[in-house]
Coordinates of C-alpha atoms and ligand atoms in Angstrom, one line a residue:
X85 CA -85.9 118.0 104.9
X86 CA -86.0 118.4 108.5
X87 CA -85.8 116.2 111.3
X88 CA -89.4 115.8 112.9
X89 CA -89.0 116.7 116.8
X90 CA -90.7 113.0 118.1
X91 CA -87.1 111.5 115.9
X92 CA -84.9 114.3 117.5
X93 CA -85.7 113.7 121.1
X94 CA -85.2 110.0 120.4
X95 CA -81.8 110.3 119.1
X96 CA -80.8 112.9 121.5
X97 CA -81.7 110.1 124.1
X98 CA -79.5 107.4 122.4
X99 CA -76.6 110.0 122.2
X100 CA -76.6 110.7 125.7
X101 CA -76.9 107.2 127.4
X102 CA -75.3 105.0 124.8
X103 CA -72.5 104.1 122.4
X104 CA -72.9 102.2 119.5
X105 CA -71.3 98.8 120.0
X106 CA -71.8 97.7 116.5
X107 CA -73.3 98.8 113.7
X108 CA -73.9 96.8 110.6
X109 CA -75.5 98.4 106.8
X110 CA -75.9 95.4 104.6
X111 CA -75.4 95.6 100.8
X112 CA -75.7 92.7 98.3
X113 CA -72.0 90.7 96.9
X114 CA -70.3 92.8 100.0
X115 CA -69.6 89.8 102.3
X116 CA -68.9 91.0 106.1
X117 CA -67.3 87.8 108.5
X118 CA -67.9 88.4 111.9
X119 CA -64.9 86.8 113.9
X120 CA -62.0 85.3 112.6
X121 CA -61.5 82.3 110.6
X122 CA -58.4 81.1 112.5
X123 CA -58.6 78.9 116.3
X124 CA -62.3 79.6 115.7
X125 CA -64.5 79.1 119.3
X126 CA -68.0 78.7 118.9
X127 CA -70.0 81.7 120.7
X128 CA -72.5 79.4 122.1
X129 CA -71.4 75.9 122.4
X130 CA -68.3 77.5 123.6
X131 CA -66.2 74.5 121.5
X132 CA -63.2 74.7 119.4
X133 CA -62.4 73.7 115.9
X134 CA -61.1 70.3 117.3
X135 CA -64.3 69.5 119.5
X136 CA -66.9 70.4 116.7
X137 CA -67.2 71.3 113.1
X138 CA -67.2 74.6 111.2
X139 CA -67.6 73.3 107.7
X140 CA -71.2 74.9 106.7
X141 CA -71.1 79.0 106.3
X142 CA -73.0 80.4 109.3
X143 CA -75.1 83.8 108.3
X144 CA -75.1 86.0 111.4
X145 CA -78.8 86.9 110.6
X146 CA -80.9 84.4 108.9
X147 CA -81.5 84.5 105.1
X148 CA -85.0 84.4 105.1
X149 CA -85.2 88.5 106.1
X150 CA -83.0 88.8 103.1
X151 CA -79.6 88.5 104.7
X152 CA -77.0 87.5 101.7
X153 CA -73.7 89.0 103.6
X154 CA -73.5 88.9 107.1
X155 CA -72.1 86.0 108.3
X156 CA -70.1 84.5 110.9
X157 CA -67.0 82.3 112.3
X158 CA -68.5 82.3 115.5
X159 CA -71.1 79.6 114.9
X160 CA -70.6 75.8 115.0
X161 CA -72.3 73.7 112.4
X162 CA -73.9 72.1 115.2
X163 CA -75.2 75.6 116.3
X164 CA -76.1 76.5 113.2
X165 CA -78.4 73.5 112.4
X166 CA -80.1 73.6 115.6
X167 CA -80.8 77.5 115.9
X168 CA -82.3 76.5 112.1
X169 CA -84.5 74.2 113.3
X170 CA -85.7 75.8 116.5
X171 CA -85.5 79.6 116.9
X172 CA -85.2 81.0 113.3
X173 CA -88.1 78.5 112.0
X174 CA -90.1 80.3 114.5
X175 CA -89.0 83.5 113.7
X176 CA -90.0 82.8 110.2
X177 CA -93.4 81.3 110.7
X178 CA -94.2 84.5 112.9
X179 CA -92.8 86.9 110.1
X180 CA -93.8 85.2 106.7
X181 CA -97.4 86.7 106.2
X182 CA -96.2 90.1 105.9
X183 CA -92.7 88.9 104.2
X184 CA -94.6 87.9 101.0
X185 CA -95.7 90.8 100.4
X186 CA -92.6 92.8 100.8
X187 CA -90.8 90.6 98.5
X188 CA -88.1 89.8 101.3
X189 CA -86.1 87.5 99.4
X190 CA -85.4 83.7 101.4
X191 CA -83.4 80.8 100.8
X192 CA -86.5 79.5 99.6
X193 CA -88.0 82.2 97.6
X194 CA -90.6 84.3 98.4
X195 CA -93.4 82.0 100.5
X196 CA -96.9 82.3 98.9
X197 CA -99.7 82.6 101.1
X198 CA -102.8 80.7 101.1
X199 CA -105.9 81.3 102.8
X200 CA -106.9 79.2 106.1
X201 CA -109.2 77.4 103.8
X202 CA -106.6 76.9 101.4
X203 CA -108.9 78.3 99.0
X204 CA -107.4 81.8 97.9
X205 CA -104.1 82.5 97.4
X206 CA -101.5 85.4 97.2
X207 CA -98.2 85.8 96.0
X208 CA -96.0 88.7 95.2
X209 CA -94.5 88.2 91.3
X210 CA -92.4 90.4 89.2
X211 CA -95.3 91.9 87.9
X212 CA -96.8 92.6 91.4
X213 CA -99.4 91.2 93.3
X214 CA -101.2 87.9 92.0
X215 CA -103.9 87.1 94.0
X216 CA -106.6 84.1 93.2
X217 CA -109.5 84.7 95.8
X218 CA -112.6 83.2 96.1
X219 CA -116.1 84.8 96.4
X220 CA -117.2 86.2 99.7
X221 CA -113.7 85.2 100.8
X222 CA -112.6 87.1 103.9
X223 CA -109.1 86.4 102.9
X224 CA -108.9 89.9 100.6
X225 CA -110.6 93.0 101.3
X226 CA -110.3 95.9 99.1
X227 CA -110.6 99.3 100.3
X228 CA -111.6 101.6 97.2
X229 CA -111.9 104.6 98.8
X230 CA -108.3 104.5 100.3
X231 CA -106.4 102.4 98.0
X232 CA -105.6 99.7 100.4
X233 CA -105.7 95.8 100.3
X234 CA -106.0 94.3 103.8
X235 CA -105.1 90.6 103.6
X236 CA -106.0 88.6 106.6
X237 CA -104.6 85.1 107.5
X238 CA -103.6 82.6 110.6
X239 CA -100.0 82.5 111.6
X240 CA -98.6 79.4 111.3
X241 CA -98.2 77.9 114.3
X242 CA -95.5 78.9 116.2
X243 CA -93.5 79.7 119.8
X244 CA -93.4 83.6 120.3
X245 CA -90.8 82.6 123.2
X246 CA -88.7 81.0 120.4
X247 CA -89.1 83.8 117.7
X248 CA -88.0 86.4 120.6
X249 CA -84.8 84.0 120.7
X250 CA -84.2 84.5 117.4
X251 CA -83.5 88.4 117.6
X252 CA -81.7 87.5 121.1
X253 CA -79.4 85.7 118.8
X254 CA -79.0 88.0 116.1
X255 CA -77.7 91.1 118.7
X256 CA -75.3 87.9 120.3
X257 CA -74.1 87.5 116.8
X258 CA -72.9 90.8 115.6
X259 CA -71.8 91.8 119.8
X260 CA -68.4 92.7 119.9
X261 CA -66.5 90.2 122.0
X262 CA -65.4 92.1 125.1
X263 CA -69.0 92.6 125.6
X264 CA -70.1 89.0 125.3
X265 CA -69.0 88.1 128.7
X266 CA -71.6 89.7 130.1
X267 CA -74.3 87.2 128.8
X268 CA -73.7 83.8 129.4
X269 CA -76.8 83.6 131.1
X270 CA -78.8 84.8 128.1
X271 CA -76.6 82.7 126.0
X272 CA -77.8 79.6 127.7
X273 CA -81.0 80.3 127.5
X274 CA -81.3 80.9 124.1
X275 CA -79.8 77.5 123.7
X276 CA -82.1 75.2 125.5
X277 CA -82.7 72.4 123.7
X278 CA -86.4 71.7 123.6
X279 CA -88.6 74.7 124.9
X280 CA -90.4 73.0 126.7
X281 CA -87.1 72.9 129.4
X282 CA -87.5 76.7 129.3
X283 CA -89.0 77.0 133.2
X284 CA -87.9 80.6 133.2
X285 CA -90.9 82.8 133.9
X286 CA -90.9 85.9 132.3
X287 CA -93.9 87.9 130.5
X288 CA -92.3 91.2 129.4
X289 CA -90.0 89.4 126.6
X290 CA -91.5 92.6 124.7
X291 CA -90.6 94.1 121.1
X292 CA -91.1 97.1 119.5
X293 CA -91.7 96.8 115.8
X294 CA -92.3 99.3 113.2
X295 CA -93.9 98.8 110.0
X296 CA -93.5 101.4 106.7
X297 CA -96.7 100.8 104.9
X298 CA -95.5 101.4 101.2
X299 CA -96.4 99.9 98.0
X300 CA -93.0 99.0 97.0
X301 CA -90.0 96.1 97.5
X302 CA -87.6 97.7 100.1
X303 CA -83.9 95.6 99.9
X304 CA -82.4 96.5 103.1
X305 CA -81.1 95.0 105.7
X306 CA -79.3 96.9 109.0
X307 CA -78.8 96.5 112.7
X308 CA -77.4 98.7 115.6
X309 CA -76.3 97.1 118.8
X310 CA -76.4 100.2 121.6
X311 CA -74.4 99.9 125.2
X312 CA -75.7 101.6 128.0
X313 CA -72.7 104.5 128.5
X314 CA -72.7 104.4 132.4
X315 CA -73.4 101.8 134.2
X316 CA -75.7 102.8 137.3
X317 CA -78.5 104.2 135.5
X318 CA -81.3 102.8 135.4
X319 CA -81.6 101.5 131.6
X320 CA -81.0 98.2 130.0
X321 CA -77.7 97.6 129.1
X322 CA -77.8 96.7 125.5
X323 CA -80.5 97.5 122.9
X324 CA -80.6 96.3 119.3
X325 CA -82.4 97.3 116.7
X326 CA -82.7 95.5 113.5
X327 CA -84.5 96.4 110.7
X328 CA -85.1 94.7 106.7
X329 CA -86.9 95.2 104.0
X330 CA -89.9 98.1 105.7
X331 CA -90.3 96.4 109.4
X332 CA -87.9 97.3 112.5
X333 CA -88.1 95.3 115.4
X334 CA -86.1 96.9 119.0
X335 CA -85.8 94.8 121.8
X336 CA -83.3 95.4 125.2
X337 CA -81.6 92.2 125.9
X338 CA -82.2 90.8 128.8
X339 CA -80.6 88.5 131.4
X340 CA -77.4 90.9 131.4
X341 CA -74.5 90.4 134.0
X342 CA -74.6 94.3 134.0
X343 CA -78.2 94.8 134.8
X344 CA -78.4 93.3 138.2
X345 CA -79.4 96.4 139.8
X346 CA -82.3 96.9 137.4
X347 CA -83.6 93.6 139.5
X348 CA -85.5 92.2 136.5
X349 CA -87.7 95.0 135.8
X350 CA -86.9 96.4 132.2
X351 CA -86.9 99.9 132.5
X352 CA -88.7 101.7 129.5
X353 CA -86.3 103.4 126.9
X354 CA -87.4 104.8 123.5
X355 CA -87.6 102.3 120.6
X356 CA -84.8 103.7 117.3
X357 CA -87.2 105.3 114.9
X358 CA -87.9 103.2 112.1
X359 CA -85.6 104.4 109.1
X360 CA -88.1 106.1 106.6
X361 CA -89.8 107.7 109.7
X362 CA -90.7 111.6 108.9
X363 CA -88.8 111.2 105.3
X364 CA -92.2 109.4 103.6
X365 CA -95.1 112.5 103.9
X366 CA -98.4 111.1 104.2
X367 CA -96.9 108.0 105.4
X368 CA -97.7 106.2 108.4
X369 CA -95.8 104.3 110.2
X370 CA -97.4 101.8 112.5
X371 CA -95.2 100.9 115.5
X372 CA -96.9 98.1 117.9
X373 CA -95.3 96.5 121.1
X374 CA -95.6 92.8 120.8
X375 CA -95.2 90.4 123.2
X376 CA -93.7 87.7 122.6
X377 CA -93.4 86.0 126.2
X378 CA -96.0 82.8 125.9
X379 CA -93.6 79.8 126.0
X380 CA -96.5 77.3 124.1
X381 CA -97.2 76.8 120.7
X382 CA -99.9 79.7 119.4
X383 CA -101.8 79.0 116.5
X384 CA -104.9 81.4 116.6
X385 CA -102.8 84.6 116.1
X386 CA -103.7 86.8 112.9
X387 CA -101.7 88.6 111.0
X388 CA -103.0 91.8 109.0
X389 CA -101.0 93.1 106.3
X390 CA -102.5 96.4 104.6
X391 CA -100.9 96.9 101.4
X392 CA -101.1 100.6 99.6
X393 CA -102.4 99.8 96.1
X394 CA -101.5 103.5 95.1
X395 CA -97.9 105.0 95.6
X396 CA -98.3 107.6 97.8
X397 CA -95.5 110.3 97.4
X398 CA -92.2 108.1 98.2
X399 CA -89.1 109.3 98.9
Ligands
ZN1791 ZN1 -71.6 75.6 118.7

């Protein structure tokens, strides 16, 4: 099959300003460490094995997207609790509507999903789709002509700051360590203890995510770190991209020792095409910027999820 033009340009882009820093394809039983086990230094406490604790197995990229492998010896127990309290519960209450029904297997299972009234519910089973819905519930809607469910519910409340953390420390996570040095500063900011201390004003924490509307499980899990290849132009300095199960989400990371003479502005840059992009015909995939600057707890955002009741031609 070939390469659509709109994927071409974009890849001739990322070949002629960056390198791939690290690059990581995830497969189930295949455990990857990141780091080494021995005189192990936490990446973001910055403590040894004598000042804190590395008993508890620290997954690079939390398990809730389905990460079983990647894990790491650069994370303190201490580290590990809190960014699972803070960051990665937010990153989960902003992602879970859509999880369910892509099956993307968590620590806890696969989260149900219940209507704001607590009155219909959907889950995804082994058999498919189970869904208990009210009458004259707006929870469901089914599209007959197209062969689409639409399911419409509340996010749980949640920090967007905080979820945007979350993929900040993912990319810190899997960053080679030569590179690291150059973000302390981000590195301290995703650790801020309570969010409210977070007086830093930024509103274009953006991210550009991709969705791959198909009607099946997808068990994948990957990420790319880019770095910039020279460093005067005028682009961010890193760019990850991380993508499981059908979503992708690209973000540039900001707050880079490197990127000083970009003076805070993030230059634009093209987001990496979602994986299935141009191989799924009659497929479209819907890529959305999100912002995800608002340091305060949301709780009136709504999450649409339109599920494809009939399988299109998959690849
Ligand atoms: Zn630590």
């Amino acid at each position: 099959m070939s390469i659509p033009d709109e994927i071409r340009q974009i890849v001739d882009f990322y070949d002629r300003y960056y390198d791939v820093a690290a690059k990581y394809e995830l497969s189930r039983g295949r455990k990857i460490w990141l780091g080494k086990k021995e005189n192990r230094i936490c990446r973001f406490c910055g403590r040894n094995a004598e000042q804190t604790k590395f008993n508890t197995t620290a997954h690079a990229f939390p398990e809730f997207i389905g990460n079983k492998s990647l894990l790491s010896n650069y994370e303190c127990d201490e580290c590990n609790n809190f960014f699972s309290r803070t960051i990665e519960d937010n990153f989960d209450k902003f992602t879970s509507t859509e999880r369910t029904f892509y099956n993307v297997d968590g620590k806890k299972g696969v989260p149900s999903i219940r209507s704001d009234d607590h009155k219909s519910r959907i889950e995804m089973t082994e058999r498919g789709l189970r869904i208990t819905s009210q009458e004259n519930s707006s929870f469901v809607a089914l599209d007959e002509v197209n062969k689409e469910l639409t399911v419409k519910r509340k996010t749980p409340k949640f920090v967007p700051r905080l979820a945007y953390k979350c993929l900040v420390k993912m990319a810190l996570s899997m960053m080679p360590e030569e590179d690291f040095e150059c973000f302390k500063e981000l590195v301290q900011w995703i650790m801020i203890r309570d969010f409210r201390g977070d007086k830093i004003e930024a509103d274009s924490l953006l991210v550009q995510k991709s969705f791959t509307p198909v009607s099946r499980v997808v068990d994948h899990v990957a990420a790319m770190l880019f770095r910039r290849r020279d460093d005067n132009i005028y682009l961010p300095h890193f760019i990850f991209n991380l993508e499981f199960s059908n979503f992708t989400y690209c973000l540039a990371l900001p707050f880079s020792k490197k990127d000083a003479h970009l003076q805070g502005k993030m230059t634009s840059y093209p987001s990496f095409p979602a994986r299935l992009h141009g191989r799924i015909p009659s497929c479209n995939i819907v890529y959305t910027y999100l912002n995800l600057s608002k340091n305060e707890v949301v709780s009136d955002l709504e999450a649409t999820v339109v599920v494809p009741l009939k399988a299109k031609q998959e690849a």
